[in-house]
Amino acid sequence: MSEVRTRFAPSPTGFMHLGGVRTALYAYLFARKNRGKFILRIEDTDQERFVPGATEVIYDTLRACGMQWDEGPDVGGPCGPYIQSERKDLYLPYAEELIEKGKAYYCFCTKEELDERRKEAESRGETFKYDKHCLRLDRAEVQRRLDAGMPYVIRQNAPTEGESRYNDMVFGEISMPNDTLDDMVLIKQDGMPTYNFANVIDDHLMGITHVIRGMEYLSSTPKYNLLYEAFGWEIPKYIHLPTVMRDATHKLSKRDGDAYYSDFIDKGYLTEALINYLALVGWNPGDDREFFTMDELIEAFDVKGINKAPGIFDVNKLTWFNANYIREMPFEDYLKKVTPWFDKAFDGMEKKPDYRRLAELMQGRTEVFSRVPEMVSFLRDMPAFDNELYFNKKMKTSAETAPQALDMVRPVLEAVSDWTESEIHDRVMEAIAASGMKNGAVLWPLRIAISGLANTPGGAFEIAYLLGKEETLRRLDASRKRLA
Ligand code: GLU
């Protein structure tokens, strides 16, 4: 059996769509699983859509995700160049070969003429399909026009009768009546190949054995197969992937900020969590495992597990994965990752809380890094709160019992000279024991009085420590005043 070769062939748009990341992932996993090669090819023949820096976005994203390609633009390989615009001169001879074989032809129809005919067809309620107008020109006329330098495109000469069939490894047998195939453009007026042509030539020249791509290409594939057949080339195996959707009826969208890899990284999702979850959007390992490292994915990956139904990308599920990954991170990595978010929360503050201690308290509570600033902002500004918060049934506390607790603890805190967490803890606990009050009856109101929140990372001692002595006392006094 020959070596498995898969490719990821993105167009450099400046962003990596999550659907694209998942396509790359499956192509990568399939290649690795089969000890084959994973190739990166940049499909930039649409020069109008050129975006500076867009190829770097692709490289950076794939590398960040741990999908290193074996052959591609910057690493080279035996089938280069791997950027289509750098290959532009090699396509025309293939198109000319098809013309020789009667499988393609020159077309001189102008855009205006085509628009006119499209309108006519639409007014008859038909969908426009190129009518092979220029196929009827005789050789001499074609030559005359070429010699005169008339602009042209080259079109495929698709059959109009019979049926095309092929097998897709996910969708099974696909068949299409040939009269639905249009004579697609292979070479554009500017001499560049279309995607429709270049993908065939390049997949062949690059020895691609398995074409893995989005299902939007399912219905064009018969036309590609006709090209392979015309050249006498072996047709690759196809693995078309169902679309990644937000829900049953909505695509992921740029506008909603949930379409691109960078949207999620900017919000503070971890690449590992995203990759883990994306692998499962549209693929199922056949058991109930949910957590996978890249190596485990390679091991488990099987085309049989790819679903035909659209993959639903559920942000809540991703968030759940993310929280798990964050919890399992080595603490030093967490500290490094969370630091810029703390900086954001405490920007301009003179005495910032102890980041290391705060990180310890936050790691188990962090679902997404972008939510961290809000979660810790109470250390910067005391939230306005309702005295109802003092009520706690279990601790038997309320706004009525709180003043006594706060009055007891106030001088104790003031007397703490070495403001460490353990000093605060020991002094307050001694005082509580001496007072005969219950721990909760003091600690709950204290925590409310200095945080203003029902839920906080850490309890009264940790928060007092993080706030510092001065701020703790200031908040305590202010809150006490609001209790008659
Ligand atoms: N350049 C195409 C795209 O970005 C690639 C499709 C394919 O993988 O063949 O959609």
PDB file of N, CA, C and O and ligand atoms in Angstrom, residues 7-11 23 41 43 195 199 203 211-214 216-217, ligand 1:
ATOM      1  N   ARG A   7      -3.777  16.559   2.960  1.00  0.00           N
ATOM      2  CA  ARG A   7      -3.351  17.957   2.912  1.00  0.00           C
ATOM      3  C   ARG A   7      -4.412  18.831   3.542  1.00  0.00           C
ATOM      4  O   ARG A   7      -5.604  18.496   3.584  1.00  0.00           O
ATOM      5  N   PHE A   8      -3.939  19.972   4.033  1.00  0.00           N
ATOM      6  CA  PHE A   8      -4.853  21.030   4.430  1.00  0.00           C
ATOM      7  C   PHE A   8      -4.565  22.158   3.465  1.00  0.00           C
ATOM      8  O   PHE A   8      -3.414  22.505   3.243  1.00  0.00           O
ATOM      9  N   ALA A   9      -5.625  22.686   2.852  1.00  0.00           N
ATOM     10  CA  ALA A   9      -5.429  23.618   1.734  1.00  0.00           C
ATOM     11  C   ALA A   9      -6.216  24.911   1.940  1.00  0.00           C
ATOM     12  O   ALA A   9      -7.143  25.204   1.196  1.00  0.00           O
ATOM     13  N   PRO A  10      -5.881  25.667   2.956  1.00  0.00           N
ATOM     14  CA  PRO A  10      -6.670  26.866   3.246  1.00  0.00           C
ATOM     15  C   PRO A  10      -6.402  28.012   2.270  1.00  0.00           C
ATOM     16  O   PRO A  10      -5.333  28.093   1.683  1.00  0.00           O
ATOM     17  N   SER A  11      -7.388  28.848   2.135  1.00  0.00           N
ATOM     18  CA  SER A  11      -7.197  30.107   1.421  1.00  0.00           C
ATOM     19  C   SER A  11      -6.840  31.139   2.478  1.00  0.00           C
ATOM     20  O   SER A  11      -7.464  31.178   3.539  1.00  0.00           O
ATOM     21  N   THR A  23     -11.054  20.790  10.033  1.00  0.00           N
ATOM     22  CA  THR A  23     -10.644  20.071   8.825  1.00  0.00           C
ATOM     23  C   THR A  23      -9.158  19.745   8.880  1.00  0.00           C
ATOM     24  O   THR A  23      -8.740  18.620   8.601  1.00  0.00           O
ATOM     25  N   ARG A  41      -0.900  23.333   1.971  1.00  0.00           N
ATOM     26  CA  ARG A  41      -0.860  24.024   0.667  1.00  0.00           C
ATOM     27  C   ARG A  41      -1.679  25.298   0.789  1.00  0.00           C
ATOM     28  O   ARG A  41      -2.823  25.276   1.263  1.00  0.00           O
ATOM     29  N   GLU A  43      -3.835  28.113  -0.802  1.00  0.00           N
ATOM     30  CA  GLU A  43      -4.618  28.304  -2.025  1.00  0.00           C
ATOM     31  C   GLU A  43      -4.962  29.781  -2.184  1.00  0.00           C
ATOM     32  O   GLU A  43      -5.991  30.252  -1.705  1.00  0.00           O
ATOM     33  N   TYR A 195      -9.950  27.518  -8.138  1.00  0.00           N
ATOM     34  CA  TYR A 195      -9.834  26.447  -7.141  1.00  0.00           C
ATOM     35  C   TYR A 195     -10.209  25.116  -7.761  1.00  0.00           C
ATOM     36  O   TYR A 195      -9.545  24.100  -7.564  1.00  0.00           O
ATOM     37  N   ASN A 199      -7.133  22.474  -7.501  1.00  0.00           N
ATOM     38  CA  ASN A 199      -7.165  21.436  -6.461  1.00  0.00           C
ATOM     39  C   ASN A 199      -6.885  20.058  -7.048  1.00  0.00           C
ATOM     40  O   ASN A 199      -6.214  19.233  -6.441  1.00  0.00           O
ATOM     41  N   ASP A 203      -3.536  18.257  -6.072  1.00  0.00           N
ATOM     42  CA  ASP A 203      -3.702  17.015  -5.305  1.00  0.00           C
ATOM     43  C   ASP A 203      -3.013  15.862  -6.036  1.00  0.00           C
ATOM     44  O   ASP A 203      -2.396  15.006  -5.410  1.00  0.00           O
ATOM     45  N   VAL A 211      -8.389  13.064   0.190  1.00  0.00           N
ATOM     46  CA  VAL A 211      -8.776  14.472   0.193  1.00  0.00           C
ATOM     47  C   VAL A 211      -9.790  14.673   1.322  1.00  0.00           C
ATOM     48  O   VAL A 211     -10.882  14.088   1.298  1.00  0.00           O
ATOM     49  N   ILE A 212      -9.392  15.459   2.310  1.00  0.00           N
ATOM     50  CA  ILE A 212     -10.261  15.703   3.462  1.00  0.00           C
ATOM     51  C   ILE A 212     -10.640  17.177   3.436  1.00  0.00           C
ATOM     52  O   ILE A 212      -9.762  18.043   3.499  1.00  0.00           O
ATOM     53  N   ARG A 213     -11.918  17.469   3.280  1.00  0.00           N
ATOM     54  CA  ARG A 213     -12.348  18.869   3.175  1.00  0.00           C
ATOM     55  C   ARG A 213     -13.833  18.979   3.509  1.00  0.00           C
ATOM     56  O   ARG A 213     -14.516  17.972   3.709  1.00  0.00           O
ATOM     57  N   GLY A 214     -14.301  20.212   3.544  1.00  0.00           N
ATOM     58  CA  GLY A 214     -15.693  20.464   3.925  1.00  0.00           C
ATOM     59  C   GLY A 214     -16.686  19.906   2.918  1.00  0.00           C
ATOM     60  O   GLY A 214     -16.386  19.757   1.729  1.00  0.00           O
ATOM     61  N   GLU A 216     -19.083  21.172   1.511  1.00  0.00           N
ATOM     62  CA  GLU A 216     -19.545  22.057   0.437  1.00  0.00           C
ATOM     63  C   GLU A 216     -18.950  21.646  -0.916  1.00  0.00           C
ATOM     64  O   GLU A 216     -19.420  22.084  -1.962  1.00  0.00           O
ATOM     65  N   TYR A 217     -17.948  20.773  -0.880  1.00  0.00           N
ATOM     66  CA  TYR A 217     -17.339  20.327  -2.135  1.00  0.00           C
ATOM     67  C   TYR A 217     -17.891  18.986  -2.631  1.00  0.00           C
ATOM     68  O   TYR A 217     -17.483  18.505  -3.679  1.00  0.00           O
TER      69      TYR A 217
HETATM   70  N1  GLU B   1      -9.074  26.438  -0.433  1.00  0.00           N
HETATM   71  C1  GLU B   1     -10.251  25.663  -0.192  1.00  0.00           C
HETATM   72  C2  GLU B   1     -10.972  26.254   0.993  1.00  0.00           C
HETATM   73  O1  GLU B   1     -10.360  26.983   1.764  1.00  0.00           O
HETATM   74  C3  GLU B   1      -9.823  24.266   0.138  1.00  0.00           C
HETATM   75  C4  GLU B   1     -10.800  23.214  -0.096  1.00  0.00           C
HETATM   76  C5  GLU B   1     -10.067  21.884  -0.129  1.00  0.00           C
HETATM   77  O2  GLU B   1      -9.598  21.467   0.943  1.00  0.00           O
HETATM   78  O3  GLU B   1      -9.944  21.301  -1.186  1.00  0.00           O
HETATM   79  O4  GLU B   1     -12.147  26.030   1.151  1.00  0.00           O
END
